Amino acid sequence: MQMLRLSTQLHKWIALVVGLQVLFWVGGGLVMTAIPIETVRSEHRVAEQPPVPLALAALPPLDDIARQAGVAPAQAELRNTPRGPAWTLKPASGEPIVVSALTGRPFGPLSAVEASAFARRAYRGTAEVSGVAFLREAPEETGRTGPLWRVDFADREKTSFYLSPATAEVVTRRSGVWRLFDFFWRLHVMDWNDGEDFNHPLIIITTALTLSIVVSGFILLWIRLARDLKTLRAARRVARSE
């Protein structure tokens, strides 16, 4: 009986403390499994654009580009972008820079009209552009730093494309679906700041307490089943004696 009372009290009070978070875990897990990850990433809003081969013969040597850019790169990446071929030059220390692979100079400023046109070209669907804004600091939801262009579309998901101000590439996509998913993800991992840390002390403690609920629940079940079985046997013996 003492074990039963202790297990009952432990089970009840711990369940009261962590029950709301368990609800968040289950509800968040349901939302995150019910929404296809492709929809969360707005992959259905990305227009198919076949890769364009680089005209390497028409490009100056990397040595000339690095000299023009004033960078001694420890790493260099060449790729096609909406504004033409570009080199990303990463020095041994410091931030990488992006320059035109034709001139070795940074690309010129991107206007709102150009940002809208490039975003529309990368978008799949019939929705119109509902807003264009230059952001000097990248929003937290992008997971990036530095300035970005944001182009919003008037579709049902409220899709937003974030573009590089240098190359006009779509560096990330966000939508109302993504923000709903992110809200439940933060509840799920108990990181209400940026949702990046999923092994912090709070979630470890809460998980341990939840495990104790399960263990104490099994103890209660075992004790009560044993007691009910004992009562049933006693009733059978009485019936036989009669």
XYZ file of N, CA and C in Angstrom:
726
model
N 0.819 -1.206 0.000
C 0.000 0.000 0.000
C 0.857 1.262 0.000
N 1.966 1.209 0.739
C 2.841 2.374 0.770
C 3.439 2.637 -0.613
N 3.843 1.566 -1.302
C 4.363 1.704 -2.658
C 3.292 2.256 -3.603
N 2.052 1.824 -3.411
C 0.948 2.302 -4.249
C 0.713 3.791 -4.035
N 0.677 4.215 -2.782
C 0.454 5.634 -2.493
C 1.589 6.495 -3.036
N 2.823 6.033 -2.844
C 3.973 6.799 -3.329
C 3.962 6.911 -4.850
N 3.699 5.804 -5.513
C 3.680 5.813 -6.976
C 2.548 6.673 -7.503
N 1.402 6.621 -6.838
C 0.251 7.436 -7.262
C 0.556 8.911 -7.150
N 1.116 9.334 -6.023
C 1.439 10.746 -5.826
C 2.509 11.200 -6.814
N 3.552 10.368 -6.975
C 4.620 10.717 -7.913
C 4.073 10.844 -9.329
N 3.277 9.901 -9.739
C 2.696 9.903 -11.083
C 1.815 11.132 -11.290
N 0.994 11.448 -10.316
C 0.035 12.551 -10.448
C 0.730 13.904 -10.537
N 1.675 14.175 -9.657
C 2.287 15.498 -9.614
C 3.262 15.722 -10.767
N 3.999 14.708 -11.137
C 4.899 14.873 -12.287
C 4.104 15.043 -13.569
N 3.014 14.287 -13.694
C 2.157 14.425 -14.869
C 1.571 15.828 -14.948
N 1.225 16.395 -13.803
C 0.684 17.756 -13.777
C 1.725 18.767 -14.241
N 2.994 18.536 -13.864
C 4.059 19.474 -14.209
C 4.402 19.399 -15.702
N 4.538 18.212 -16.238
C 5.030 18.070 -17.618
C 3.930 17.759 -18.622
N 2.699 17.653 -18.158
C 1.608 17.275 -19.053
C 1.423 18.227 -20.221
N 1.546 19.530 -19.970
C 1.366 20.505 -21.039
C 2.441 20.352 -22.105
N 3.680 20.110 -21.689
C 4.755 19.930 -22.659
C 4.570 18.640 -23.452
N 4.066 17.592 -22.797
C 3.773 16.356 -23.522
C 2.723 16.620 -24.599
N 1.741 17.456 -24.268
C 0.732 17.839 -25.258
C 1.375 18.568 -26.428
N 2.329 19.455 -26.143
C 3.056 20.159 -27.204
C 3.854 19.169 -28.058
N 4.472 18.197 -27.406
C 5.250 17.203 -28.158
C 4.358 16.423 -29.123
N 3.241 15.953 -28.612
C 2.355 15.146 -29.443
C 1.697 15.996 -30.524
N 1.174 17.178 -30.114
C 0.532 18.060 -31.094
C 1.521 18.553 -32.136
N 2.720 18.948 -31.689
C 3.733 19.402 -32.633
C 4.176 18.297 -33.568
N 4.330 17.092 -33.020
C 4.711 15.960 -33.857
C 3.654 15.662 -34.901
N 2.375 15.799 -34.521
C 1.285 15.567 -35.475
C 1.338 16.583 -36.603
N 1.514 17.851 -36.252
C 1.576 18.901 -37.286
C 2.761 18.675 -38.206
N 3.923 18.353 -37.633
C 5.140 18.226 -38.432
C 5.129 16.990 -39.324
N 4.379 15.960 -38.925
C 4.290 14.781 -39.786
C 3.144 14.907 -40.787
N 2.146 15.727 -40.469
C 0.992 15.872 -41.369
C 1.306 16.773 -42.559
N 2.217 17.742 -42.375
C 2.546 18.667 -43.460
C 3.771 18.142 -44.198
N 3.683 17.881 -45.486
C 4.855 17.406 -46.235
C 6.003 18.403 -46.146
N 7.207 17.904 -45.936
C 8.362 18.789 -45.782
C 8.619 19.575 -47.054
N 8.239 19.022 -48.212
C 8.399 19.751 -49.468
C 7.538 21.000 -49.481
N 6.339 20.912 -48.878
C 5.469 22.085 -48.788
C 6.046 23.096 -47.821
N 6.599 22.620 -46.707
C 7.228 23.524 -45.734
C 8.358 24.306 -46.398
N 9.135 23.646 -47.244
C 10.271 24.287 -47.910
C 9.872 25.055 -49.169
N 8.574 25.073 -49.482
C 8.059 25.765 -50.676
C 8.683 25.243 -51.968
N 9.019 23.955 -51.972
C 9.630 23.396 -53.172
C 8.661 23.386 -54.352
N 7.353 23.341 -54.049
C 6.366 23.364 -55.125
C 6.236 24.740 -55.755
N 6.884 25.735 -55.162
C 6.848 27.098 -55.704
C 8.128 27.463 -56.457
N 8.991 26.495 -56.662
C 10.258 26.756 -57.350
C 10.110 26.362 -58.821
N 10.321 27.323 -59.699
C 10.231 27.057 -61.131
C 11.403 26.198 -61.580
N 11.125 25.284 -62.487
C 12.193 24.443 -63.031
C 13.039 25.254 -64.000
N 14.318 25.311 -63.706
C 15.253 26.050 -64.555
C 16.430 25.138 -64.884
N 16.510 24.660 -66.119
C 17.615 23.766 -66.476
C 18.949 24.483 -66.322
N 19.964 23.788 -65.843
C 21.280 24.415 -65.669
C 21.857 24.872 -67.003
N 22.500 26.020 -66.956
C 23.128 26.588 -68.155
C 24.636 26.351 -68.069
N 25.223 25.717 -69.077
C 26.676 25.473 -69.037
C 27.458 26.791 -68.998
N 28.547 26.777 -68.262
C 29.423 27.944 -68.189
C 30.276 28.037 -69.455
N 30.337 29.245 -70.006
C 31.192 29.484 -71.174
C 32.606 29.779 -70.676
N 33.311 28.742 -70.318
C 34.614 28.902 -69.674
C 35.629 29.612 -70.567
N 35.537 29.381 -71.871
C 36.519 29.994 -72.776
C 36.403 31.509 -72.802
N 35.214 32.024 -72.468
C 35.006 33.470 -72.515
C 35.344 34.154 -71.193
N 35.727 33.382 -70.185
C 35.987 33.951 -68.864
C 37.471 34.196 -68.656
N 37.824 35.298 -68.017
C 39.234 35.556 -67.679
C 39.746 34.509 -66.694
N 41.046 34.268 -66.662
C 41.607 33.315 -65.692
C 41.340 33.753 -64.260
N 41.293 32.782 -63.372
C 41.039 33.072 -61.962
C 42.112 33.987 -61.390
N 43.357 33.848 -61.840
C 44.423 34.730 -61.349
C 44.082 36.195 -61.608
N 43.589 36.479 -62.812
C 43.230 37.856 -63.148
C 42.047 38.340 -62.312
N 41.076 37.463 -62.119
C 39.903 37.839 -61.322
C 40.302 38.139 -59.883
N 41.140 37.276 -59.302
C 41.567 37.475 -57.911
C 42.377 38.750 -57.779
N 43.225 39.033 -58.780
C 44.023 40.257 -58.739
C 43.123 41.490 -58.826
N 42.131 41.430 -59.714
C 41.211 42.553 -59.862
C 40.386 42.769 -58.594
N 40.012 41.651 -57.947
C 39.206 41.741 -56.729
C 40.044 42.087 -55.504
N 41.372 41.956 -55.617
C 42.241 42.253 -54.486
C 42.167 41.207 -53.391
N 41.981 39.945 -53.791
C 41.830 38.859 -52.827
C 42.792 37.731 -53.190
N 43.417 37.182 -52.165
C 44.217 35.971 -52.349
C 43.377 34.812 -51.822
N 42.602 34.160 -52.691
C 41.629 33.183 -52.194
C 42.270 31.875 -51.756
N 41.781 31.364 -50.624
C 42.150 30.019 -50.194
C 41.166 29.002 -50.772
N 40.041 29.515 -51.223
C 39.015 28.665 -51.835
C 38.220 29.517 -52.812
N 37.855 28.944 -53.952
C 37.113 29.689 -54.968
C 36.046 28.791 -55.578
N 34.867 29.364 -55.800
C 33.760 28.617 -56.398
C 33.189 29.424 -57.559
N 33.074 28.784 -58.701
C 32.520 29.422 -59.894
C 31.139 28.840 -60.168
N 30.149 29.709 -60.412
C 28.800 29.229 -60.703
C 28.048 30.263 -61.540
N 27.018 29.795 -62.215
C 26.125 30.689 -62.932
C 25.102 31.265 -61.964
N 24.770 32.518 -62.131
C 23.760 33.170 -61.313
C 22.818 33.927 -62.239
N 21.678 34.383 -61.737
C 20.766 35.157 -62.586
C 21.403 36.411 -63.196
N 22.481 36.915 -62.583
C 23.140 38.114 -63.105
C 24.431 37.779 -63.855
N 24.615 36.517 -64.161
C 25.796 36.111 -64.901
C 26.727 35.265 -64.056
N 27.807 34.749 -64.667
C 28.746 33.908 -63.916
C 29.417 34.691 -62.799
N 29.611 34.010 -61.677
C 30.180 34.681 -60.505
C 31.186 33.778 -59.815
N 32.220 34.423 -59.286
C 33.189 33.740 -58.432
C 32.891 34.101 -56.974
N 32.882 33.104 -56.112
C 32.892 33.349 -54.677
C 34.304 33.069 -54.190
N 34.982 34.115 -53.751
C 36.379 34.017 -53.343
C 36.454 34.070 -51.817
N 37.007 33.026 -51.235
C 37.121 32.962 -49.785
C 38.580 33.069 -49.398
N 38.974 34.174 -48.742
C 40.370 34.315 -48.310
C 40.675 33.416 -47.128
N 41.936 33.346 -46.778
C 42.343 32.500 -45.650
C 41.693 32.957 -44.355
N 41.450 34.257 -44.229
C 40.740 34.792 -43.066
C 39.813 35.893 -43.547
N 38.698 36.019 -42.897
C 37.732 37.035 -43.299
C 36.572 36.440 -44.083
N 35.648 37.303 -44.461
C 34.448 36.878 -45.146
C 34.693 36.679 -46.641
N 34.011 35.703 -47.262
C 34.131 35.545 -48.717
C 33.469 36.699 -49.449
N 33.941 36.984 -50.653
C 33.336 38.028 -51.470
C 32.879 37.407 -52.781
N 31.841 38.005 -53.352
C 31.276 37.539 -54.617
C 31.542 38.598 -55.675
N 32.145 38.188 -56.781
C 32.459 39.122 -57.865
C 32.030 38.506 -59.191
N 31.854 39.369 -60.159
C 31.531 38.915 -61.503
C 32.703 38.123 -62.073
N 32.399 36.992 -62.680
C 33.451 36.185 -63.301
C 33.912 36.786 -64.620
N 33.256 37.851 -65.065
C 33.652 38.528 -66.296
C 34.574 39.707 -66.036
N 34.334 40.402 -64.905
C 35.083 41.636 -64.639
C 35.960 41.552 -63.400
N 35.656 40.649 -62.482
C 36.391 40.593 -61.221
C 35.927 41.644 -60.232
N 34.887 42.363 -60.566
C 34.352 43.405 -59.680
C 33.012 42.951 -59.098
N 32.638 43.501 -57.958
C 31.318 43.170 -57.403
C 30.210 43.594 -58.363
N 29.122 42.876 -58.325
C 27.969 43.248 -59.127
C 27.409 44.583 -58.630
N 26.788 45.328 -59.534
C 26.193 46.606 -59.154
C 24.955 46.415 -58.295
N 24.437 47.493 -57.720
C 23.241 47.413 -56.875
C 22.063 46.818 -57.645
N 21.252 46.083 -56.924
C 20.062 45.458 -57.494
C 18.858 46.332 -57.150
N 18.081 46.735 -58.149
C 16.921 47.586 -57.910
C 15.711 46.746 -57.511
N 14.694 47.397 -56.980
C 13.473 46.699 -56.593
C 12.794 46.062 -57.797
N 12.816 46.744 -58.928
C 12.207 46.199 -60.146
C 12.953 44.942 -60.580
N 14.281 44.988 -60.525
C 15.073 43.820 -60.909
C 14.853 42.667 -59.929
N 14.829 42.973 -58.637
C 14.607 41.927 -57.631
C 13.263 41.247 -57.855
N 12.242 42.046 -58.135
C 10.914 41.492 -58.398
C 10.928 40.606 -59.636
N 11.606 41.056 -60.696
C 11.657 40.290 -61.947
C 12.415 38.979 -61.761
N 13.536 39.016 -61.056
C 14.307 37.798 -60.834
C 13.531 36.808 -59.963
N 12.848 37.320 -58.940
C 12.069 36.448 -58.066
C 10.905 35.820 -58.832
N 10.263 36.622 -59.668
C 9.128 36.117 -60.468
C 9.594 35.017 -61.422
N 10.801 35.159 -61.941
C 11.348 34.169 -62.854
C 11.631 32.849 -62.119
N 11.978 32.945 -60.858
C 12.292 31.747 -60.076
C 11.058 31.115 -59.441
N 9.909 31.778 -59.557
C 8.675 31.348 -58.880
C 7.809 30.509 -59.804
N 7.223 29.459 -59.246
C 6.274 28.654 -59.995
C 4.862 28.954 -59.494
N 4.017 29.383 -60.392
C 2.651 29.725 -60.020
C 2.179 30.967 -60.739
N 0.921 31.330 -60.504
C 0.320 32.479 -61.185
C 0.142 33.684 -60.268
N 0.518 33.543 -59.013
C 0.328 34.642 -58.061
C 1.182 35.845 -58.436
N 0.656 37.013 -58.167
C 1.383 38.249 -58.427
C 2.291 38.598 -57.258
N 3.285 39.406 -57.548
C 4.157 39.930 -56.491
C 3.364 40.932 -55.669
N 3.332 40.735 -54.353
C 2.555 41.616 -53.475
C 3.422 42.606 -52.707
N 4.738 42.410 -52.732
C 5.604 43.335 -52.019
C 7.065 43.048 -52.275
N 7.862 44.114 -52.298
C 9.304 44.005 -52.489
C 9.976 44.920 -51.467
N 10.960 44.401 -50.744
C 11.623 45.220 -49.726
C 13.092 44.844 -49.636
N 13.933 45.864 -49.487
C 15.360 45.637 -49.244
C 15.593 45.671 -47.748
N 16.151 44.599 -47.204
C 16.385 44.462 -45.773
C 17.880 44.545 -45.507
N 18.276 45.539 -44.750
C 19.700 45.713 -44.472
C 20.237 44.615 -43.559
N 19.382 44.050 -42.742
C 19.761 42.919 -41.898
C 18.825 41.767 -42.200
N 19.389 40.602 -42.449
C 18.574 39.434 -42.761
C 17.703 39.066 -41.568
N 16.417 38.803 -41.773
C 15.547 38.383 -40.663
C 16.024 37.073 -40.047
N 15.668 36.864 -38.803
C 16.078 35.654 -38.087
C 15.587 34.402 -38.802
N 14.397 34.470 -39.410
C 13.829 33.278 -40.023
C 14.635 32.767 -41.213
N 15.495 33.600 -41.777
C 16.287 33.155 -42.923
C 17.513 32.354 -42.496
N 17.953 32.524 -41.257
C 19.166 31.853 -40.808
C 20.420 32.401 -41.457
N 20.351 33.630 -41.964
C 21.490 34.229 -42.665
C 21.835 35.577 -42.060
N 22.935 36.127 -42.534
C 23.366 37.446 -42.092
C 23.506 38.351 -43.303
N 23.581 39.650 -43.018
C 23.780 40.598 -44.108
C 22.470 41.003 -44.768
N 22.557 41.891 -45.746
C 21.351 42.386 -46.416
C 20.756 41.361 -47.380
N 19.453 41.461 -47.581
C 18.734 40.602 -48.512
C 17.568 41.376 -49.123
N 17.160 40.962 -50.300
C 15.906 41.418 -50.871
C 14.825 40.403 -50.520
N 13.668 40.914 -50.105
C 12.518 40.039 -49.835
C 11.419 40.360 -50.838
N 10.951 39.318 -51.525
C 9.873 39.468 -52.493
C 8.722 38.564 -52.056
N 7.559 39.170 -51.805
C 6.380 38.435 -51.343
C 5.433 38.166 -52.507
N 4.768 37.009 -52.446
C 3.800 36.628 -53.468
C 2.418 36.468 -52.840
N 1.397 36.818 -53.615
C 0.017 36.779 -53.117
C -0.602 35.408 -53.358
N 0.070 34.355 -52.903
C -0.514 33.022 -53.005
C -1.089 32.630 -51.647
N -1.710 31.467 -51.586
C -2.391 31.070 -50.355
C -1.424 30.769 -49.216
N -0.164 30.434 -49.553
C 0.822 30.163 -48.493
C 1.564 31.415 -48.043
N 1.321 32.546 -48.733
C 2.040 33.794 -48.445
C 3.553 33.571 -48.557
N 3.941 33.086 -49.710
C 5.337 32.736 -49.958
C 6.207 33.978 -50.050
N 7.399 33.892 -49.486
C 8.403 34.956 -49.582
C 9.696 34.360 -50.111
N 10.262 35.008 -51.124
C 11.579 34.633 -51.633
C 12.587 35.661 -51.128
N 13.713 35.163 -50.608
C 14.798 36.041 -50.174
C 15.931 35.927 -51.185
N 16.341 37.064 -51.731
C 17.323 37.092 -52.805
C 18.624 37.737 -52.355
N 19.731 37.221 -52.891
C 21.025 37.851 -52.669
C 21.055 39.188 -53.399
N 21.439 40.272 -52.736
C 21.509 41.570 -53.418
C 22.649 41.643 -54.425
N 23.573 40.689 -54.371
C 24.696 40.686 -55.306
C 24.345 39.926 -56.581
N 23.890 38.693 -56.432
C 23.702 37.818 -57.598
C 22.247 37.597 -57.983
N 21.310 38.054 -57.138
C 19.866 37.857 -57.358
C 19.445 36.401 -57.228
N 20.293 35.560 -56.659
C 19.907 34.173 -56.413
C 18.914 34.117 -55.249
N 17.965 33.182 -55.332
C 17.053 32.941 -54.223
C 17.807 32.100 -53.193
N 18.157 32.720 -52.088
C 18.995 32.033 -51.099
C 18.151 31.235 -50.107
N 16.890 31.613 -49.924
C 16.003 30.850 -49.056
C 14.568 31.248 -49.342
N 13.651 30.369 -48.936
C 12.224 30.602 -49.140
C 11.506 30.417 -47.809
N 10.515 31.252 -47.569
C 9.704 31.125 -46.364
C 8.230 31.349 -46.731
N 7.350 30.855 -45.874
C 5.919 30.989 -46.135
C 5.170 30.877 -44.819
N 3.848 31.091 -44.883
C 3.032 30.919 -43.694
C 3.077 29.487 -43.193
N 3.183 28.519 -44.107
C 3.285 27.107 -43.719
C 4.595 26.875 -42.973
N 5.689 27.450 -43.494
C 6.979 27.300 -42.822
C 6.928 27.905 -41.417
N 6.300 29.060 -41.281
C 6.249 29.732 -39.977
C 5.397 28.944 -38.995
N 4.309 28.320 -39.475
C 3.508 27.456 -38.605
C 4.329 26.247 -38.165
N 5.027 25.635 -39.105
C 5.892 24.490 -38.798
C 6.963 24.891 -37.798
N 7.575 26.054 -38.004
C 8.645 26.518 -37.121
C 8.119 26.769 -35.715
N 6.893 27.295 -35.606
C 6.288 27.540 -34.288
C 6.153 26.234 -33.514
N 5.610 25.216 -34.177
C 5.440 23.938 -33.495
C 6.772 23.246 -33.260
N 7.748 23.461 -34.133
C 9.080 22.888 -33.915
C 9.711 23.462 -32.653
N 9.571 24.766 -32.462
C 10.149 25.379 -31.261
C 9.470 24.861 -29.996
N 8.142 24.668 -30.057
C 7.451 24.080 -28.918
C 7.933 22.648 -28.692
N 8.163 21.952 -29.775
C 8.549 20.546 -29.689
C 9.910 20.374 -29.030
N 10.879 21.215 -29.409
C 12.237 21.089 -28.862
C 12.460 21.992 -27.655
N 11.429 22.746 -27.274
C 11.482 23.617 -26.096
C 12.579 24.682 -26.197
N 12.871 25.086 -27.420
C 13.818 26.184 -27.639
C 13.028 27.301 -28.300
N 12.548 28.229 -27.487
C 11.668 29.286 -27.988
C 12.441 30.471 -28.536
N 13.759 30.376 -28.541
C 14.582 31.465 -29.060
C 14.722 31.355 -30.574
N 15.479 30.360 -31.036
C 15.661 30.201 -32.478
C 15.398 28.780 -32.967
N 15.054 27.867 -32.051
C 14.723 26.514 -32.452
C 15.902 25.680 -32.908
N 17.119 26.118 -32.592
C 18.304 25.420 -33.068
C 18.845 24.402 -32.061
N 18.573 24.611 -30.770
C 19.160 23.766 -29.723
C 18.109 22.751 -29.252
N 18.347 21.481 -29.518
C 17.387 20.463 -29.114
C 17.974 19.476 -28.107
N 19.076 19.840 -27.465
C 19.601 18.984 -26.387
C 20.014 19.830 -25.185
N 19.240 20.871 -24.921
C 19.531 21.745 -23.787
C 19.007 21.120 -22.491
N 19.446 21.613 -21.313
C 19.070 20.982 -20.037
C 17.569 20.896 -19.805
N 16.804 21.909 -20.231
C 15.371 21.913 -19.953
C 14.668 20.724 -20.604
N 14.983 20.463 -21.861
C 14.313 19.347 -22.534
C 14.802 18.004 -21.994
N 16.064 17.949 -21.566
C 16.581 16.710 -20.984
C 15.868 16.401 -19.666
N 15.709 17.429 -18.826
C 15.024 17.249 -17.542
C 13.563 16.860 -17.768
N 12.896 17.562 -18.693
C 11.491 17.271 -18.965
C 11.309 15.865 -19.506
N 12.219 15.441 -20.360
C 12.142 14.083 -20.901
C 12.346 13.047 -19.800
N 13.285 13.317 -18.886
C 13.521 12.399 -17.767
C 12.288 12.310 -16.868
N 11.645 13.446 -16.632
C 10.427 13.443 -15.811
C 9.310 12.678 -16.517
N 9.218 12.848 -17.832
C 8.201 12.122 -18.589
C 8.445 10.617 -18.509
N 9.724 10.228 -18.576
C 10.057 8.809 -18.434
C 9.631 8.293 -17.061
N 9.801 9.123 -16.041
C 9.400 8.699 -14.693
C 7.887 8.505 -14.614
N 7.123 9.295 -15.370
C 5.672 9.111 -15.406
C 5.331 7.741 -15.972
N 6.015 7.383 -17.062
C 5.766 6.082 -17.696
C 6.119 4.947 -16.732
N 7.280 5.065 -16.077
C 7.717 4.009 -15.160
C 6.747 3.891 -13.982
N 6.396 5.039 -13.390
C 5.462 4.992 -12.254
C 4.095 4.492 -12.692
N 3.711 4.783 -13.934
C 2.440 4.277 -14.449
C 2.441 2.769 -14.555
N 3.553 2.195 -15.017
C 3.662 0.734 -15.082
C 3.633 0.119 -13.685
N 4.274 0.810 -12.721
C 4.247 0.307 -11.340
C 2.819 0.288 -10.812
N 2.088 1.379 -11.050
C 0.690 1.446 -10.613
C -0.142 0.356 -11.276
N 0.085 0.171 -12.553
C -0.667 -0.849 -13.279
C -0.374 -2.238 -12.713
N 0.882 -2.525 -12.452
C 1.267 -3.842 -11.923
C 0.654 -4.071 -10.540
N 0.719 -3.054 -9.685
C 0.174 -3.189 -8.330
C -1.338 -3.405 -8.385
N -2.020 -2.629 -9.188
C -3.479 -2.732 -9.242
C -3.935 -4.025 -9.911
N -3.211 -4.464 -10.924
C -3.554 -5.743 -11.537
C -3.355 -6.886 -10.543
N -2.255 -6.807 -9.793
C -1.990 -7.851 -8.790
C -3.080 -7.839 -7.716
N -3.504 -6.645 -7.306
C -4.553 -6.563 -6.286
C -5.890 -7.071 -6.823
N -6.222 -6.699 -8.061
C -7.482 -7.162 -8.650
C -7.482 -8.675 -8.832
N -6.308 -9.206 -9.255
C -6.207 -10.650 -9.426
C -6.365 -11.370 -8.091
N -5.796 -10.799 -7.039
C -5.929 -11.388 -5.703
C -7.378 -11.369 -5.252
N -8.075 -10.250 -5.505
C -9.491 -10.138 -5.133
C -10.337 -11.137 -5.903
N -10.034 -11.303 -7.209
C -10.777 -12.259 -8.029
C -10.595 -13.685 -7.537
N -9.386 -14.054 -7.150
C -9.126 -15.397 -6.651
C -9.860 -15.643 -5.330
N -9.844 -14.607 -4.495
C -10.549 -14.737 -3.226
C -12.050 -14.937 -3.447
N -12.614 -14.206 -4.415
C -14.034 -14.349 -4.695
C -14.347 -15.729 -5.232
N -13.480 -16.282 -6.013
C -13.684 -17.632 -6.544
C -13.643 -18.670 -5.434
N -12.709 -18.488 -4.491
C -12.632 -19.454 -3.370
C -13.903 -19.406 -2.535
N -14.414 -18.208 -2.307
C -15.657 -18.064 -1.537
C -16.799 -18.728 -2.277
N -16.854 -18.541 -3.596
C -17.943 -19.146 -4.383
C -17.879 -20.656 -4.350
N -16.690 -21.223 -4.380
C -16.547 -22.664 -4.352
C -16.945 -23.249 -2.983
N -16.602 -22.511 -1.928
C -16.900 -22.999 -0.591
C -18.408 -23.017 -0.336
N -19.122 -22.177 -1.045
C -20.564 -22.134 -0.873
C -21.223 -23.285 -1.660
